Amino acid sequence: MEIDKFYHDIILENSKDKSNKKDIEDATDIERGHNPSCGDDISIIIKKDNKISDISYLGEGCAISTASANMMINLVKGKTIEEAKKIVDVFFEMIKNEKNIENIDVLGDAVVLHLTHNMPARIKCATLPWHALKILLEKC
Ligand code: ZN
């Protein structure tokens, strides 16, 4: 299988998975991410105490932004705030195309989003949910 096809399938699979697209009744915070150039409008909803006990998203977006949101949520759900911050940092290092990133493994399937680093229009789609999460975590 071609590597691009493999990446494409992971993105498609994650954008179709709507299990994290829901409201959280007793949520503690919400942050909206809006990307007018593509039309992505995704809000990240979080319930946190000493860890991220629940996290989800609502809104609409393209395959890349919704896949990115789904993968991100699967990665940080149940993690402590510090652990989640580290994952977010590694993700942005990857998107900036930094070399020899330590702990790149923490990104799991989300490494496919590295594909967007040379597509300026799509970087905004891939990073939108992560910017929203970063803001939510910085408030902790
Ligand atoms: Zn988009």
PDB file of C-alpha atoms and ligand atoms in Angstrom:
ATOM      1  CA  MET A   1       0.000   0.000   0.000  1.00  0.00           C
ATOM      2  CA  GLU A   2       1.269   3.448  -0.813  1.00  0.00           C
ATOM      3  CA  ILE A   3       2.140   5.506   2.208  1.00  0.00           C
ATOM      4  CA  ASP A   4      -0.067   8.422   1.087  1.00  0.00           C
ATOM      5  CA  LYS A   5      -3.035   6.095   0.703  1.00  0.00           C
ATOM      6  CA  PHE A   6      -2.381   4.683   4.160  1.00  0.00           C
ATOM      7  CA  TYR A   7      -2.299   8.200   5.653  1.00  0.00           C
ATOM      8  CA  HIS A   8      -5.382   9.179   3.716  1.00  0.00           C
ATOM      9  CA  ASP A   9      -7.273   6.158   5.078  1.00  0.00           C
ATOM     10  CA  ILE A  10      -6.359   7.041   8.675  1.00  0.00           C
ATOM     11  CA  ILE A  11      -7.626  10.586   8.175  1.00  0.00           C
ATOM     12  CA  LEU A  12     -10.847   9.372   6.543  1.00  0.00           C
ATOM     13  CA  GLU A  13     -11.445   6.787   9.266  1.00  0.00           C
ATOM     14  CA  ASN A  14     -10.975   9.362  12.026  1.00  0.00           C
ATOM     15  CA  SER A  15     -13.179  11.974  10.376  1.00  0.00           C
ATOM     16  CA  LYS A  16     -15.979   9.416  10.026  1.00  0.00           C
ATOM     17  CA  ASP A  17     -15.699   8.340  13.665  1.00  0.00           C
ATOM     18  CA  LYS A  18     -18.268  10.497  15.464  1.00  0.00           C
ATOM     19  CA  SER A  19     -17.902   8.851  18.889  1.00  0.00           C
ATOM     20  CA  ASN A  20     -16.165  11.970  20.266  1.00  0.00           C
ATOM     21  CA  LYS A  21     -18.624  14.379  18.638  1.00  0.00           C
ATOM     22  CA  LYS A  22     -21.010  15.080  21.508  1.00  0.00           C
ATOM     23  CA  ASP A  23     -21.825  17.483  24.286  1.00  0.00           C
ATOM     24  CA  ILE A  24     -20.625  16.975  27.863  1.00  0.00           C
ATOM     25  CA  GLU A  25     -23.339  17.892  30.340  1.00  0.00           C
ATOM     26  CA  ASP A  26     -21.093  18.797  33.262  1.00  0.00           C
ATOM     27  CA  ALA A  27     -18.289  20.265  31.150  1.00  0.00           C
ATOM     28  CA  THR A  28     -15.926  22.716  32.852  1.00  0.00           C
ATOM     29  CA  ASP A  29     -14.835  24.666  29.786  1.00  0.00           C
ATOM     30  CA  ILE A  30     -15.244  25.132  26.048  1.00  0.00           C
ATOM     31  CA  GLU A  31     -13.084  26.749  23.382  1.00  0.00           C
ATOM     32  CA  ARG A  32     -14.150  27.455  19.824  1.00  0.00           C
ATOM     33  CA  GLY A  33     -11.788  27.153  16.898  1.00  0.00           C
ATOM     34  CA  HIS A  34     -12.769  28.872  13.678  1.00  0.00           C
ATOM     35  CA  ASN A  35     -10.972  28.733  10.347  1.00  0.00           C
ATOM     36  CA  PRO A  36     -12.784  31.013   7.879  1.00  0.00           C
ATOM     37  CA  SER A  37     -10.569  30.053   4.928  1.00  0.00           C
ATOM     38  CA  CYS A  38     -11.852  26.461   5.030  1.00  0.00           C
ATOM     39  CA  GLY A  39     -15.090  26.886   6.982  1.00  0.00           C
ATOM     40  CA  ASP A  40     -14.021  24.731   9.920  1.00  0.00           C
ATOM     41  CA  ASP A  41     -15.879  25.657  13.080  1.00  0.00           C
ATOM     42  CA  ILE A  42     -15.081  23.235  15.870  1.00  0.00           C
ATOM     43  CA  SER A  43     -15.456  23.686  19.605  1.00  0.00           C
ATOM     44  CA  ILE A  44     -13.495  21.563  22.048  1.00  0.00           C
ATOM     45  CA  ILE A  45     -15.423  20.754  25.209  1.00  0.00           C
ATOM     46  CA  ILE A  46     -13.560  19.631  28.296  1.00  0.00           C
ATOM     47  CA  LYS A  47     -14.265  18.308  31.753  1.00  0.00           C
ATOM     48  CA  LYS A  48     -11.225  18.561  33.927  1.00  0.00           C
ATOM     49  CA  ASP A  49     -10.335  18.125  37.576  1.00  0.00           C
ATOM     50  CA  ASN A  50      -6.776  16.935  38.199  1.00  0.00           C
ATOM     51  CA  LYS A  51      -6.959  15.237  34.824  1.00  0.00           C
ATOM     52  CA  ILE A  52      -8.969  15.404  31.617  1.00  0.00           C
ATOM     53  CA  SER A  53     -11.818  13.197  32.738  1.00  0.00           C
ATOM     54  CA  ASP A  54     -13.789  13.858  29.560  1.00  0.00           C
ATOM     55  CA  ILE A  55     -13.269  15.715  26.300  1.00  0.00           C
ATOM     56  CA  SER A  56     -15.279  15.984  23.101  1.00  0.00           C
ATOM     57  CA  TYR A  57     -15.945  18.247  20.146  1.00  0.00           C
ATOM     58  CA  LEU A  58     -18.926  19.812  18.447  1.00  0.00           C
ATOM     59  CA  GLY A  59     -19.285  21.688  15.196  1.00  0.00           C
ATOM     60  CA  GLU A  60     -18.479  21.101  11.574  1.00  0.00           C
ATOM     61  CA  GLY A  61     -15.262  20.912   9.641  1.00  0.00           C
ATOM     62  CA  CYS A  62     -13.437  19.280   6.766  1.00  0.00           C
ATOM     63  CA  ALA A  63     -11.997  15.753   6.922  1.00  0.00           C
ATOM     64  CA  ILE A  64      -8.626  16.967   8.189  1.00  0.00           C
ATOM     65  CA  SER A  65      -9.934  19.170  11.004  1.00  0.00           C
ATOM     66  CA  THR A  66     -12.463  16.597  12.250  1.00  0.00           C
ATOM     67  CA  ALA A  67      -9.931  13.753  11.979  1.00  0.00           C
ATOM     68  CA  SER A  68      -7.422  15.872  13.872  1.00  0.00           C
ATOM     69  CA  ALA A  69      -9.993  16.598  16.607  1.00  0.00           C
ATOM     70  CA  ASN A  70     -10.886  12.916  16.911  1.00  0.00           C
ATOM     71  CA  MET A  71      -7.269  11.766  17.135  1.00  0.00           C
ATOM     72  CA  MET A  72      -6.369  14.505  19.605  1.00  0.00           C
ATOM     73  CA  ILE A  73      -9.294  13.631  21.868  1.00  0.00           C
ATOM     74  CA  ASN A  74      -8.370   9.938  21.875  1.00  0.00           C
ATOM     75  CA  LEU A  75      -4.803  10.882  22.810  1.00  0.00           C
ATOM     76  CA  VAL A  76      -5.515  13.206  25.739  1.00  0.00           C
ATOM     77  CA  LYS A  77      -8.660  11.716  27.283  1.00  0.00           C
ATOM     78  CA  GLY A  78      -7.854  10.485  30.804  1.00  0.00           C
ATOM     79  CA  LYS A  79      -4.433  12.148  30.808  1.00  0.00           C
ATOM     80  CA  THR A  80      -3.241  14.607  33.456  1.00  0.00           C
ATOM     81  CA  ILE A  81      -3.021  18.283  32.462  1.00  0.00           C
ATOM     82  CA  GLU A  82       0.785  18.037  32.384  1.00  0.00           C
ATOM     83  CA  GLU A  83       0.743  14.924  30.193  1.00  0.00           C
ATOM     84  CA  ALA A  84      -1.722  16.553  27.810  1.00  0.00           C
ATOM     85  CA  LYS A  85       0.412  19.717  27.590  1.00  0.00           C
ATOM     86  CA  LYS A  86       3.405  17.582  26.589  1.00  0.00           C
ATOM     87  CA  ILE A  87       1.418  15.862  23.846  1.00  0.00           C
ATOM     88  CA  VAL A  88       0.288  19.264  22.521  1.00  0.00           C
ATOM     89  CA  ASP A  89       3.897  20.526  22.535  1.00  0.00           C
ATOM     90  CA  VAL A  90       5.130  17.476  20.605  1.00  0.00           C
ATOM     91  CA  PHE A  91       2.326  17.949  18.068  1.00  0.00           C
ATOM     92  CA  PHE A  92       3.293  21.570  17.361  1.00  0.00           C
ATOM     93  CA  GLU A  93       6.981  20.603  17.090  1.00  0.00           C
ATOM     94  CA  MET A  94       5.971  18.044  14.471  1.00  0.00           C
ATOM     95  CA  ILE A  95       3.824  20.524  12.543  1.00  0.00           C
ATOM     96  CA  LYS A  96       6.710  23.017  12.516  1.00  0.00           C
ATOM     97  CA  ASN A  97       8.697  20.189  10.914  1.00  0.00           C
ATOM     98  CA  GLU A  98      11.352  20.130  13.609  1.00  0.00           C
ATOM     99  CA  LYS A  99      13.821  17.278  13.316  1.00  0.00           C
ATOM    100  CA  ASN A 100      14.534  14.527  15.826  1.00  0.00           C
ATOM    101  CA  ILE A 101      11.535  15.181  18.007  1.00  0.00           C
ATOM    102  CA  GLU A 102      11.720  13.370  21.309  1.00  0.00           C
ATOM    103  CA  ASN A 103       8.660  11.342  22.269  1.00  0.00           C
ATOM    104  CA  ILE A 104       7.046  11.573  18.824  1.00  0.00           C
ATOM    105  CA  ASP A 105       5.440   8.208  19.698  1.00  0.00           C
ATOM    106  CA  VAL A 106       3.002   9.960  22.041  1.00  0.00           C
ATOM    107  CA  LEU A 107       1.170  11.213  18.942  1.00  0.00           C
ATOM    108  CA  GLY A 108       0.132   7.749  17.754  1.00  0.00           C
ATOM    109  CA  ASP A 109      -1.811   7.935  14.488  1.00  0.00           C
ATOM    110  CA  ALA A 110      -1.812  11.741  14.662  1.00  0.00           C
ATOM    111  CA  VAL A 111       1.671  11.652  13.114  1.00  0.00           C
ATOM    112  CA  VAL A 112      -0.173  11.440   9.761  1.00  0.00           C
ATOM    113  CA  LEU A 113      -1.018  15.135  10.215  1.00  0.00           C
ATOM    114  CA  HIS A 114       2.638  15.843   9.555  1.00  0.00           C
ATOM    115  CA  LEU A 115       1.551  15.552   5.916  1.00  0.00           C
ATOM    116  CA  THR A 116       0.075  19.049   6.171  1.00  0.00           C
ATOM    117  CA  HIS A 117       3.329  20.783   7.150  1.00  0.00           C
ATOM    118  CA  ASN A 118       3.992  21.765   3.533  1.00  0.00           C
ATOM    119  CA  MET A 119       0.349  22.620   2.759  1.00  0.00           C
ATOM    120  CA  PRO A 120      -0.209  26.028   4.344  1.00  0.00           C
ATOM    121  CA  ALA A 121      -3.959  25.991   3.717  1.00  0.00           C
ATOM    122  CA  ARG A 122      -4.359  22.612   5.427  1.00  0.00           C
ATOM    123  CA  ILE A 123      -2.095  23.314   8.407  1.00  0.00           C
ATOM    124  CA  LYS A 124      -4.847  25.546   9.790  1.00  0.00           C
ATOM    125  CA  CYS A 125      -7.290  22.630   9.514  1.00  0.00           C
ATOM    126  CA  ALA A 126      -4.934  20.202  11.255  1.00  0.00           C
ATOM    127  CA  THR A 127      -3.951  22.558  14.077  1.00  0.00           C
ATOM    128  CA  LEU A 128      -7.369  24.121  14.785  1.00  0.00           C
ATOM    129  CA  PRO A 129      -8.469  21.647  17.493  1.00  0.00           C
ATOM    130  CA  TRP A 130      -4.977  21.641  18.997  1.00  0.00           C
ATOM    131  CA  HIS A 131      -4.910  25.446  19.326  1.00  0.00           C
ATOM    132  CA  ALA A 132      -8.253  25.257  21.143  1.00  0.00           C
ATOM    133  CA  LEU A 133      -6.960  22.549  23.508  1.00  0.00           C
ATOM    134  CA  LYS A 134      -3.757  24.535  24.144  1.00  0.00           C
ATOM    135  CA  ILE A 135      -5.847  27.511  25.258  1.00  0.00           C
ATOM    136  CA  LEU A 136      -7.970  25.292  27.522  1.00  0.00           C
ATOM    137  CA  LEU A 137      -4.891  23.718  29.129  1.00  0.00           C
ATOM    138  CA  GLU A 138      -3.182  27.055  29.674  1.00  0.00           C
ATOM    139  CA  LYS A 139      -6.122  28.117  31.818  1.00  0.00           C
ATOM    140  CA  CYS A 140      -5.392  25.254  34.238  1.00  0.00           C
TER     141      CYS A 140
HETATM  142 ZN    ZN B   1     -10.480  22.499   6.998  1.00  0.00          ZN
END
